[in-house]
Each structure stands twice: as C-alpha cells, then as structure tokens.
Amino acid sequence: MSIAALRDENERLKALLAQTQATLSEHQGALAASEEARRRLEIILGELRRDRFGAKSEKLRPDQYHLPLEDVEIAQGILDAAQERAEAVIQGRSRNAPDHGSHRNRGCLPAHLPRVERIIEPASTLCPCGCGAITKIGEDVSKRLDVIPAQWRVLVTRRPKYICRRCSGPVVQAHAPEHVVPGGLPTEAVIAHVIVSKFGDHTPFYRQAEIYARQGIRLDRATLGNWSLFRP
C-alpha cells in the first residue's frame, strides 16, 4: 500500500475508534439512567407500601396521593428512554441515525401547526477566488417543535364619562360589561384555563398556584377552587 493509502486507513481507524468510544460512553449513560430510574421506582413502591401498611403517622396526606403516580410516570419515561438508547447501541445505530421505532415521532409534526421559516445564509455568497456570485445548488431543511409560552396579561377596561358643558344634561357613560364573577378578578378565559388545567390536565390547584406564582401572580388554592365551582 502507498503512503497515502496507509494515511487514509489510519485516519479511518481513528474515526472508527472515536465512534466506538462515543458509543460506549452513550451505552454507559443509558445504563446509569436505567439504574437511576430503577432506584426511583423502588423508592416509590416503598412509599406506597408504607402508605398502605404503615402507621397512620407515616401515611401520605390526601393532597399527596397523586405524587407517587406522577413519579412513576417520570421514572417510567426515564426507563423507556434508557432502554431505547441501549437498543440503539446494541443494534449499532449512532445517535444521529434514523430510528423507525414506534416511540419516535420525528418528522410527524402535525400539518395544522403554523410554520415559521428562517433562512441562514453564509457570511458571503461571493466566490473566494473572485469569480463573482456563487450559485445555490440545494439546501438542508430541519424541523423542530417550538412553543410560545402562555402569556398572562391584565385586561384594563376604561369607561370615559361625558357631560355637556352648555346645559345640565346627564353624564353619559357606557355600561360596564358583565363579569363571570361579579366584582371578581378573573376573566372568562382565566376561569376556563383553571378549569381545563384542573379537570382536563389533572393539575391540582396547589400546583397551579405554584405555576402562577412563578410569574408573580399570587392566587391561593381556595380562590382557584371558588372560581372553578362558581355558578352565576
């Protein structure tokens, strides 16, 4: 073999070694994640056993019943992801290789979602040799799922008052709009959001209060409960 061929073979072997080391590292990470998920599941099962068979003082409060189930879902998700990565390593697939497993939904983004496109051009579209403008021969396209976080706002309603300066006529002002909660703080949209979060998404009121507090909105559980049960 020529020196150039040997050099190319050496580079190929180095690349193969680096890929093998990366695969090994990924496999070790998957095993660590799987072990962590297994440990969490054991803790959750221990809490459930203590709640059922333990002393009264050790049992969970009623507002904590949902916590073990949520932890189980989180741990199960970690286990599934770790198993998927381990299977990919065993089958010799790299992280960037296409995966046709049933748990993947890449490339299946719903068609009804709006598309926001951005084009990233090179720093220069002129030939570095001085030949002039270069010609576009194709493009790479990637799609990622994005979200605009929910935005809270304050709906300010102003009702100007008018009066005639030339006579003693009455003050003219538009009628106040009807409120779902008379004199209350929420709009119809807020009440609908609270109800859907509680009964549709199964988010308890105390957790909703924590979510709202992160944006500086102080609402206690009793208030949220009153809003969801209010009947005009």
mmCIF file of C-alpha atoms in Angstrom:
data_model
loop_
_atom_site.group_PDB
_atom_site.id
_atom_site.type_symbol
_atom_site.label_atom_id
_atom_site.label_comp_id
_atom_site.label_asym_id
_atom_site.label_seq_id
_atom_site.Cartn_x
_atom_site.Cartn_y
_atom_site.Cartn_z
ATOM 1 C CA MET A 1 0.000 0.000 0.000
ATOM 2 C CA SER A 2 1.144 3.503 -0.714
ATOM 3 C CA ILE A 3 1.856 6.050 1.990
ATOM 4 C CA ALA A 4 -1.290 7.976 1.064
ATOM 5 C CA ALA A 5 -3.416 4.827 1.363
ATOM 6 C CA LEU A 6 -1.873 3.996 4.732
ATOM 7 C CA ARG A 7 -2.529 7.529 5.904
ATOM 8 C CA ASP A 8 -6.177 7.277 4.830
ATOM 9 C CA GLU A 9 -6.546 3.900 6.525
ATOM 10 C CA ASN A 10 -5.029 5.318 9.696
ATOM 11 C CA GLU A 11 -7.494 8.196 9.682
ATOM 12 C CA ARG A 12 -10.386 5.795 9.108
ATOM 13 C CA LEU A 13 -9.325 3.630 12.039
ATOM 14 C CA LYS A 14 -9.016 6.698 14.262
ATOM 15 C CA ALA A 15 -12.522 7.779 13.303
ATOM 16 C CA LEU A 16 -13.838 4.264 13.966
ATOM 17 C CA LEU A 17 -12.150 4.224 17.379
ATOM 18 C CA ALA A 18 -13.648 7.599 18.272
ATOM 19 C CA GLN A 19 -17.098 6.390 17.205
ATOM 20 C CA THR A 20 -16.696 3.218 19.289
ATOM 21 C CA GLN A 21 -15.689 5.232 22.341
ATOM 22 C CA ALA A 22 -18.667 7.558 21.866
ATOM 23 C CA THR A 23 -20.998 4.556 21.550
ATOM 24 C CA LEU A 24 -19.543 3.022 24.701
ATOM 25 C CA SER A 25 -19.989 6.276 26.577
ATOM 26 C CA GLU A 26 -23.589 6.506 25.385
ATOM 27 C CA HIS A 27 -24.232 2.931 26.485
ATOM 28 C CA GLN A 28 -22.796 3.660 29.923
ATOM 29 C CA GLY A 29 -25.007 6.736 30.206
ATOM 30 C CA ALA A 30 -28.072 4.665 29.285
ATOM 31 C CA LEU A 31 -27.203 2.094 31.934
ATOM 32 C CA ALA A 32 -26.747 4.835 34.549
ATOM 33 C CA ALA A 33 -30.109 6.381 33.661
ATOM 34 C CA SER A 34 -31.775 2.980 33.819
ATOM 35 C CA GLU A 35 -30.272 2.311 37.241
ATOM 36 C CA GLU A 36 -31.434 5.712 38.497
ATOM 37 C CA ALA A 37 -34.959 5.052 37.232
ATOM 38 C CA ARG A 38 -34.958 1.621 38.904
ATOM 39 C CA ARG A 39 -33.869 3.195 42.183
ATOM 40 C CA ARG A 40 -36.632 5.797 41.974
ATOM 41 C CA LEU A 41 -39.222 3.129 41.298
ATOM 42 C CA GLU A 42 -38.077 1.209 44.381
ATOM 43 C CA ILE A 43 -38.434 4.355 46.483
ATOM 44 C CA ILE A 44 -41.908 4.999 45.078
ATOM 45 C CA LEU A 45 -43.023 1.439 45.755
ATOM 46 C CA GLY A 46 -41.666 1.728 49.292
ATOM 47 C CA GLU A 47 -43.713 4.888 49.851
ATOM 48 C CA LEU A 48 -46.834 3.213 48.506
ATOM 49 C CA ARG A 49 -46.328 0.202 50.787
ATOM 50 C CA ARG A 50 -45.779 2.488 53.765
ATOM 51 C CA ASP A 51 -48.922 4.402 52.887
ATOM 52 C CA ARG A 52 -50.979 1.205 52.746
ATOM 53 C CA PHE A 53 -49.486 -0.821 55.565
ATOM 54 C CA GLY A 54 -47.568 1.703 57.675
ATOM 55 C CA ALA A 55 -48.581 3.541 60.799
ATOM 56 C CA LYS A 56 -51.117 6.334 60.499
ATOM 57 C CA SER A 57 -48.452 8.983 61.154
ATOM 58 C CA GLU A 58 -46.427 7.706 58.171
ATOM 59 C CA LYS A 59 -49.245 7.785 55.644
ATOM 60 C CA LEU A 60 -49.493 10.389 52.920
ATOM 61 C CA ARG A 61 -51.791 13.349 53.225
ATOM 62 C CA PRO A 62 -54.767 13.378 50.818
ATOM 63 C CA ASP A 63 -53.169 16.130 48.705
ATOM 64 C CA GLN A 64 -50.076 13.929 48.246
ATOM 65 C CA TYR A 65 -51.812 10.890 46.753
ATOM 66 C CA HIS A 66 -51.056 11.966 43.196
ATOM 67 C CA LEU A 67 -47.319 12.434 43.803
ATOM 68 C CA PRO A 68 -46.267 8.731 43.651
ATOM 69 C CA LEU A 69 -48.195 8.235 40.415
ATOM 70 C CA GLU A 70 -46.514 11.241 38.817
ATOM 71 C CA ASP A 71 -43.113 9.984 39.970
ATOM 72 C CA VAL A 72 -43.903 6.586 38.461
ATOM 73 C CA GLU A 73 -44.634 8.230 35.112
ATOM 74 C CA ILE A 74 -41.367 10.186 35.271
ATOM 75 C CA ALA A 75 -39.357 7.118 36.208
ATOM 76 C CA GLN A 76 -41.074 5.063 33.506
ATOM 77 C CA GLY A 77 -40.170 7.710 30.952
ATOM 78 C CA ILE A 78 -36.529 7.549 32.037
ATOM 79 C CA LEU A 79 -36.578 3.761 31.763
ATOM 80 C CA ASP A 80 -38.106 3.857 28.281
ATOM 81 C CA ALA A 81 -35.541 6.393 27.070
ATOM 82 C CA ALA A 82 -32.671 4.393 28.575
ATOM 83 C CA GLN A 83 -33.949 1.166 27.005
ATOM 84 C CA GLU A 84 -34.302 2.868 23.641
ATOM 85 C CA ARG A 85 -30.746 4.192 23.772
ATOM 86 C CA ALA A 86 -29.424 0.797 24.853
ATOM 87 C CA GLU A 87 -31.219 -0.938 21.974
ATOM 88 C CA ALA A 88 -29.777 1.611 19.543
ATOM 89 C CA VAL A 89 -26.277 0.906 20.825
ATOM 90 C CA ILE A 90 -26.761 -2.851 20.625
ATOM 91 C CA GLN A 91 -28.011 -2.611 17.049
ATOM 92 C CA GLY A 92 -25.055 -0.409 16.109
ATOM 93 C CA ARG A 93 -27.064 2.742 15.381
ATOM 94 C CA SER A 94 -25.477 6.068 16.131
ATOM 95 C CA ARG A 95 -27.316 8.894 17.853
ATOM 96 C CA ASN A 96 -27.842 10.667 14.539
ATOM 97 C CA ALA A 97 -29.004 7.624 12.598
ATOM 98 C CA PRO A 98 -32.678 7.455 11.607
ATOM 99 C CA ASP A 99 -34.843 5.498 14.019
ATOM 100 C CA HIS A 100 -38.013 3.835 12.813
ATOM 101 C CA GLY A 101 -39.181 2.719 16.261
ATOM 102 C CA SER A 102 -42.798 3.084 17.276
ATOM 103 C CA HIS A 103 -41.919 5.547 20.054
ATOM 104 C CA ARG A 104 -40.421 8.118 17.697
ATOM 105 C CA ASN A 105 -42.448 10.935 16.206
ATOM 106 C CA ARG A 106 -39.745 12.935 14.485
ATOM 107 C CA GLY A 107 -40.897 14.135 11.100
ATOM 108 C CA CYS A 108 -44.528 13.623 12.101
ATOM 109 C CA LEU A 109 -45.234 17.152 13.267
ATOM 110 C CA PRO A 110 -48.922 17.999 12.724
ATOM 111 C CA ALA A 111 -49.661 19.745 9.463
ATOM 112 C CA HIS A 112 -52.018 22.256 11.085
ATOM 113 C CA LEU A 113 -49.233 23.841 13.141
ATOM 114 C CA PRO A 114 -48.026 27.153 11.715
ATOM 115 C CA ARG A 115 -44.585 27.104 10.150
ATOM 116 C CA VAL A 116 -42.097 29.867 10.909
ATOM 117 C CA GLU A 117 -39.192 29.672 8.499
ATOM 118 C CA ARG A 118 -35.800 31.254 8.871
ATOM 119 C CA ILE A 119 -33.072 31.175 6.262
ATOM 120 C CA ILE A 120 -29.466 31.174 7.438
ATOM 121 C CA GLU A 121 -27.245 32.367 4.612
ATOM 122 C CA PRO A 122 -23.452 32.065 4.517
ATOM 123 C CA ALA A 123 -21.458 35.080 5.572
ATOM 124 C CA SER A 124 -20.723 35.747 1.902
ATOM 125 C CA THR A 125 -22.214 34.470 -1.360
ATOM 126 C CA LEU A 126 -19.218 35.577 -3.408
ATOM 127 C CA CYS A 127 -16.639 33.126 -4.668
ATOM 128 C CA PRO A 128 -13.428 33.468 -2.640
ATOM 129 C CA CYS A 129 -11.490 33.141 -5.891
ATOM 130 C CA GLY A 130 -13.038 36.348 -7.198
ATOM 131 C CA CYS A 131 -15.264 34.715 -9.829
ATOM 132 C CA GLY A 132 -18.357 36.558 -8.657
ATOM 133 C CA ALA A 133 -21.589 35.322 -7.086
ATOM 134 C CA ILE A 134 -21.863 31.605 -6.308
ATOM 135 C CA THR A 135 -24.898 29.524 -7.325
ATOM 136 C CA LYS A 136 -27.318 27.824 -4.950
ATOM 137 C CA ILE A 137 -27.447 24.072 -5.644
ATOM 138 C CA GLY A 138 -29.702 22.924 -2.817
ATOM 139 C CA GLU A 139 -30.417 23.291 0.872
ATOM 140 C CA ASP A 140 -30.695 21.346 4.103
ATOM 141 C CA VAL A 141 -34.023 21.619 5.925
ATOM 142 C CA SER A 142 -34.640 20.726 9.559
ATOM 143 C CA LYS A 143 -37.880 20.931 11.513
ATOM 144 C CA ARG A 144 -38.126 21.357 15.281
ATOM 145 C CA LEU A 145 -41.100 21.671 17.565
ATOM 146 C CA ASP A 146 -41.331 25.111 19.172
ATOM 147 C CA VAL A 147 -43.712 26.725 21.636
ATOM 148 C CA ILE A 148 -44.735 30.219 22.646
ATOM 149 C CA PRO A 149 -45.215 30.133 26.449
ATOM 150 C CA ALA A 150 -48.569 31.217 27.827
ATOM 151 C CA GLN A 151 -48.590 34.945 28.471
ATOM 152 C CA TRP A 152 -50.603 36.443 31.283
ATOM 153 C CA ARG A 153 -51.870 39.960 30.913
ATOM 154 C CA VAL A 154 -54.038 42.495 32.691
ATOM 155 C CA LEU A 155 -57.214 43.472 30.848
ATOM 156 C CA VAL A 156 -57.813 47.140 31.633
ATOM 157 C CA THR A 157 -61.315 48.444 30.875
ATOM 158 C CA ARG A 158 -61.816 52.193 30.753
ATOM 159 C CA ARG A 159 -65.279 53.786 30.541
ATOM 160 C CA PRO A 160 -64.974 57.504 29.840
ATOM 161 C CA LYS A 161 -67.604 59.840 31.230
ATOM 162 C CA TYR A 162 -69.044 62.687 29.156
ATOM 163 C CA ILE A 163 -71.135 65.705 30.057
ATOM 164 C CA CYS A 164 -72.398 68.724 28.194
ATOM 165 C CA ARG A 165 -70.826 71.990 29.353
ATOM 166 C CA ARG A 166 -73.642 74.083 27.874
ATOM 167 C CA CYS A 167 -76.565 72.504 29.702
ATOM 168 C CA SER A 168 -77.348 70.432 32.747
ATOM 169 C CA GLY A 169 -77.704 67.194 30.877
ATOM 170 C CA PRO A 170 -76.917 63.805 32.454
ATOM 171 C CA VAL A 171 -73.493 62.171 32.484
ATOM 172 C CA VAL A 172 -73.087 59.809 29.534
ATOM 173 C CA GLN A 173 -71.106 56.635 30.050
ATOM 174 C CA ALA A 174 -71.134 53.161 28.518
ATOM 175 C CA HIS A 175 -72.500 50.303 30.613
ATOM 176 C CA ALA A 176 -69.971 48.122 32.403
ATOM 177 C CA PRO A 177 -69.524 44.724 30.743
ATOM 178 C CA GLU A 178 -70.850 41.666 32.514
ATOM 179 C CA HIS A 179 -68.321 39.693 34.564
ATOM 180 C CA VAL A 180 -68.457 35.971 35.197
ATOM 181 C CA VAL A 181 -67.556 36.669 38.819
ATOM 182 C CA PRO A 182 -69.226 39.971 39.765
ATOM 183 C CA GLY A 183 -66.541 42.281 41.073
ATOM 184 C CA GLY A 184 -64.032 39.476 40.738
ATOM 185 C CA LEU A 185 -60.514 39.372 39.356
ATOM 186 C CA PRO A 186 -60.647 36.739 36.574
ATOM 187 C CA THR A 187 -61.880 36.972 33.025
ATOM 188 C CA GLU A 188 -63.752 34.162 31.324
ATOM 189 C CA ALA A 189 -60.507 32.978 29.717
ATOM 190 C CA VAL A 190 -58.755 32.675 33.084
ATOM 191 C CA ILE A 191 -61.605 30.654 34.603
ATOM 192 C CA ALA A 192 -61.658 28.367 31.564
ATOM 193 C CA HIS A 193 -57.880 27.899 31.850
ATOM 194 C CA VAL A 194 -58.121 26.981 35.540
ATOM 195 C CA ILE A 195 -60.949 24.503 34.931
ATOM 196 C CA VAL A 196 -59.234 22.817 31.966
ATOM 197 C CA SER A 197 -55.954 22.584 33.904
ATOM 198 C CA LYS A 198 -57.727 21.006 36.890
ATOM 199 C CA PHE A 199 -60.177 18.620 35.276
ATOM 200 C CA GLY A 200 -58.681 18.179 31.803
ATOM 201 C CA ASP A 201 -54.954 18.149 32.564
ATOM 202 C CA HIS A 202 -55.356 16.902 36.165
ATOM 203 C CA THR A 203 -53.217 19.701 37.586
ATOM 204 C CA PRO A 204 -54.253 20.253 41.237
ATOM 205 C CA PHE A 205 -54.991 23.752 42.445
ATOM 206 C CA TYR A 206 -51.920 23.943 44.672
ATOM 207 C CA ARG A 207 -49.673 23.130 41.730
ATOM 208 C CA GLN A 208 -51.446 25.671 39.544
ATOM 209 C CA ALA A 209 -50.867 28.246 42.288
ATOM 210 C CA GLU A 210 -47.142 27.426 42.201
ATOM 211 C CA ILE A 211 -47.063 27.801 38.413
ATOM 212 C CA TYR A 212 -48.791 31.186 38.551
ATOM 213 C CA ALA A 213 -46.536 32.339 41.397
ATOM 214 C CA ARG A 214 -43.501 31.965 39.144
ATOM 215 C CA GLN A 215 -44.892 34.874 37.131
ATOM 216 C CA GLY A 216 -45.657 36.916 40.228
ATOM 217 C CA ILE A 217 -49.377 36.091 40.277
ATOM 218 C CA ARG A 218 -50.438 35.205 43.815
ATOM 219 C CA LEU A 219 -53.524 33.001 43.847
ATOM 220 C CA ASP A 220 -54.283 30.523 46.621
ATOM 221 C CA ARG A 221 -55.982 27.157 46.194
ATOM 222 C CA ALA A 222 -59.218 28.320 47.780
ATOM 223 C CA THR A 223 -59.554 31.138 45.266
ATOM 224 C CA LEU A 224 -58.929 28.814 42.319
ATOM 225 C CA GLY A 225 -61.444 26.342 43.712
ATOM 226 C CA ASN A 226 -64.080 29.032 44.087
ATOM 227 C CA TRP A 227 -63.520 30.161 40.518
ATOM 228 C CA SER A 228 -63.904 26.638 39.116
ATOM 229 C CA LEU A 229 -67.098 25.980 41.086
ATOM 230 C CA PHE A 230 -68.675 29.383 40.607
ATOM 231 C CA ARG A 231 -72.163 29.442 39.108
ATOM 232 C CA PRO A 232 -73.655 32.802 38.111
#
